[in-house]
Amino acid sequence: MKPTVISAEALFEEFRTALHWEWIAGHAHPERHFDDTAVRDARSAADLVGYLNYIHPNRVQIVGKREVAYLNAGSADITERRISRIVTLDPPVLICGDAQVPPDLDIHIIMDNYGTHKTPTVKRWFERHPEYHLHFTPTSGSWLNQVELWFAKIERDMIARGIFTSTADLRRKLMQYIRQHNKSCQPIQWANSNPKHRIRAS
């Protein structure tokens, strides 16, 4: 008996190693699944896959070199219309093959200043992939840990157990929390009271 429910996450996890897949976008909805009727009526896996298939909805859309070339052939408006046609067919998964990146999609990566990110091999790879943009944190930027602590505190104290009826409601309650916090906030101080655990310079 073939399955009638296939999620994007299950498909990704099953083939990520063999096909070297990377999940680029859509992390918010990993449970997104194939249309039950399409899966039930499919005579083979090929019935669930399309290469810029504008006719059949609910199919995995695969975009390779030829498809990207087609999407980019023409003005920006034409490219947008072609992509919109694919999106309106509600594909459960969009796969970019042949090391392609969807048109007009740049990938921004934030890294620290560690030397392994700047070796000749790494630099050459990014030179061959101009759609990737690197952003490095400031040297000696340990103060960024304080920013992470602040966001973690907001998430723990207010967001995790909160109920928000809209974006405006979330914004209002968030600002209310920040104003209340600022009334009694204190700098975060690190201390080590055990001399045996201190690192001494020789």
Coordinates of C-alpha atoms in Angstrom, one line a residue:
M1 CA 0.0 0.0 0.0
K2 CA 1.5 3.3 -1.0
P3 CA 1.4 6.3 1.4
T4 CA -1.2 8.9 0.9
V5 CA 0.5 11.6 3.1
I6 CA 4.0 12.8 2.2
S7 CA 5.4 15.9 3.9
A8 CA 8.1 18.1 2.6
E9 CA 10.1 17.4 5.7
A10 CA 9.9 13.6 5.3
L11 CA 10.9 13.8 1.7
F12 CA 13.9 16.1 2.6
E13 CA 15.1 13.9 5.4
E14 CA 14.9 10.7 3.3
F15 CA 17.0 12.0 0.4
R16 CA 19.1 14.8 1.9
T17 CA 22.3 12.7 2.2
A18 CA 22.0 10.8 -1.1
L19 CA 21.2 13.8 -3.1
H20 CA 23.1 16.4 -1.1
W21 CA 20.1 18.5 -0.5
E22 CA 20.1 21.8 1.4
W23 CA 16.9 23.4 2.8
I24 CA 17.1 27.0 1.6
A25 CA 13.7 28.4 2.4
G26 CA 10.3 27.5 3.9
H27 CA 11.6 26.4 7.3
A28 CA 8.4 27.8 8.9
H29 CA 6.2 25.1 7.3
P30 CA 8.2 21.8 7.2
E31 CA 4.8 19.9 7.5
R32 CA 3.7 21.1 4.1
H33 CA 2.4 18.0 2.4
F34 CA 1.5 16.7 -1.0
D35 CA -2.1 16.8 -2.1
D36 CA -3.7 13.6 -0.8
T37 CA -5.7 13.1 -4.0
A38 CA -2.7 13.6 -6.3
V39 CA -0.7 11.0 -4.3
R40 CA -3.6 8.5 -4.4
D41 CA -4.2 8.9 -8.1
A42 CA -0.5 8.9 -9.1
R43 CA 0.4 5.8 -11.2
S44 CA 4.1 6.4 -10.5
A45 CA 6.4 8.9 -8.8
A46 CA 6.8 10.7 -12.1
D47 CA 3.2 11.8 -11.8
L48 CA 4.2 13.9 -8.8
V49 CA 7.1 15.7 -10.5
G50 CA 7.2 18.5 -13.0
Y51 CA 9.8 20.6 -14.7
L52 CA 8.1 24.0 -14.8
N53 CA 4.9 22.2 -15.3
Y54 CA 2.2 24.9 -15.8
I55 CA -0.7 22.4 -16.2
H56 CA -0.8 20.0 -13.3
P57 CA -1.0 21.4 -9.7
N58 CA 0.5 20.0 -6.6
R59 CA 3.6 18.6 -8.2
V60 CA 7.2 18.9 -7.1
Q61 CA 8.7 21.5 -9.3
I62 CA 12.3 21.0 -10.3
V63 CA 14.3 24.0 -11.6
G64 CA 17.7 23.3 -13.3
K65 CA 19.9 25.1 -15.7
R66 CA 17.5 25.0 -18.6
E67 CA 14.5 26.1 -16.4
V68 CA 16.5 29.0 -14.9
A69 CA 17.6 30.1 -18.3
Y70 CA 13.9 30.1 -19.4
L71 CA 12.8 32.0 -16.4
N72 CA 15.4 34.7 -16.9
A73 CA 14.8 35.0 -20.6
G74 CA 13.0 38.3 -20.9
S75 CA 12.2 41.3 -18.7
A76 CA 11.9 41.3 -14.9
D77 CA 8.1 41.5 -15.3
I78 CA 8.1 38.4 -17.5
T79 CA 10.3 36.5 -15.0
E80 CA 7.9 37.5 -12.2
R81 CA 4.9 36.3 -14.1
R82 CA 6.5 32.9 -14.9
I83 CA 7.4 32.3 -11.3
S84 CA 4.0 33.4 -10.1
R85 CA 2.4 30.8 -12.4
I86 CA 4.4 28.1 -10.7
V87 CA 3.6 29.3 -7.2
T88 CA -0.2 29.5 -7.9
L89 CA -0.1 25.8 -8.8
D90 CA 0.8 25.2 -5.1
P91 CA 3.8 22.9 -5.5
P92 CA 4.6 21.1 -2.2
V93 CA 8.3 21.4 -2.9
L94 CA 10.5 23.5 -5.2
I95 CA 13.8 21.8 -5.9
C96 CA 16.7 23.8 -7.5
G97 CA 19.0 21.4 -9.2
D98 CA 22.3 21.7 -11.1
A99 CA 23.6 24.0 -8.3
Q100 CA 21.1 26.6 -9.4
V101 CA 19.6 29.4 -7.3
P102 CA 16.1 30.6 -8.0
P103 CA 16.1 33.8 -10.1
D104 CA 16.5 37.0 -8.1
L105 CA 17.3 35.0 -4.9
D106 CA 20.5 36.1 -3.2
I107 CA 21.7 34.2 -0.2
H108 CA 23.2 36.2 2.6
I109 CA 25.4 34.4 5.2
I110 CA 26.6 35.9 8.4
M111 CA 29.9 34.6 9.7
D112 CA 32.4 35.4 12.4
N113 CA 35.9 36.4 11.6
Y114 CA 37.5 33.0 12.1
G115 CA 40.3 32.3 9.6
T116 CA 38.7 29.1 8.2
H117 CA 36.1 31.2 6.5
K118 CA 38.7 33.0 4.5
T119 CA 41.0 30.3 3.1
P120 CA 41.9 30.4 -0.6
T121 CA 39.7 27.4 -1.3
V122 CA 36.6 29.0 0.4
K123 CA 37.3 32.3 -1.4
R124 CA 37.4 30.6 -4.8
W125 CA 34.1 28.8 -4.1
F126 CA 32.3 32.0 -3.3
E127 CA 33.9 33.7 -6.4
R128 CA 32.2 31.0 -8.5
H129 CA 28.9 31.6 -6.7
P130 CA 28.3 35.4 -6.8
E131 CA 24.7 34.9 -5.5
Y132 CA 26.1 34.2 -2.1
H133 CA 26.9 37.4 -0.1
L134 CA 29.1 37.2 3.1
H135 CA 28.7 39.4 6.1
F136 CA 31.3 39.2 8.8
T137 CA 30.7 40.2 12.4
P138 CA 33.2 42.7 13.9
T139 CA 36.6 41.5 15.1
S140 CA 36.5 40.9 18.8
G141 CA 32.7 41.1 18.6
S142 CA 32.0 39.1 21.8
W143 CA 29.6 41.9 22.8
L144 CA 27.2 40.2 20.3
N145 CA 26.7 37.6 22.9
Q146 CA 24.9 40.2 24.9
V147 CA 22.5 40.8 22.0
E148 CA 21.8 37.0 21.9
L149 CA 21.1 37.0 25.6
W150 CA 18.7 39.9 25.2
F151 CA 16.7 38.2 22.5
A152 CA 16.7 34.9 24.4
K153 CA 15.3 36.8 27.5
I154 CA 12.5 38.3 25.4
E155 CA 11.6 34.9 23.9
R156 CA 11.7 33.2 27.3
D157 CA 9.8 35.8 29.3
M158 CA 7.3 37.1 26.8
I159 CA 7.0 35.3 23.4
A160 CA 7.1 31.6 24.3
R161 CA 4.0 31.7 26.5
G162 CA 2.3 34.7 25.0
I163 CA -0.9 34.9 23.0
F164 CA -1.0 37.4 20.2
T165 CA -4.0 38.1 18.0
S166 CA -2.1 40.0 15.3
T167 CA 1.2 41.5 14.3
A168 CA 0.1 44.8 15.8
D169 CA -0.8 43.0 19.1
L170 CA 2.6 41.4 19.2
R171 CA 4.3 44.7 18.5
R172 CA 2.3 46.5 21.2
K173 CA 3.0 43.8 23.9
L174 CA 6.7 43.6 22.9
M175 CA 7.1 47.4 23.3
Q176 CA 5.2 47.2 26.6
Y177 CA 7.6 44.5 27.8
I178 CA 10.7 46.5 26.8
R179 CA 9.5 49.7 28.5
Q180 CA 8.7 47.7 31.7
H181 CA 12.1 46.0 31.6
N182 CA 14.0 49.3 31.1
K183 CA 12.6 50.6 34.3
S184 CA 14.7 48.3 36.4
C185 CA 17.3 46.8 34.0
Q186 CA 20.9 46.3 35.1
P187 CA 24.1 45.6 33.1
I188 CA 24.9 41.9 32.8
Q189 CA 28.1 41.2 34.7
W190 CA 30.3 38.1 34.5
A191 CA 32.1 37.0 37.6
N192 CA 34.1 34.0 38.7
S193 CA 34.5 33.8 42.5
N194 CA 36.7 30.6 42.4
P195 CA 40.3 31.6 42.0
K196 CA 41.3 28.0 41.1
H197 CA 39.3 28.3 37.9
R198 CA 40.8 31.5 36.7
I199 CA 43.2 31.5 33.8
R200 CA 46.4 33.2 34.7
A201 CA 48.9 34.7 32.2
S202 CA 52.5 33.4 32.7

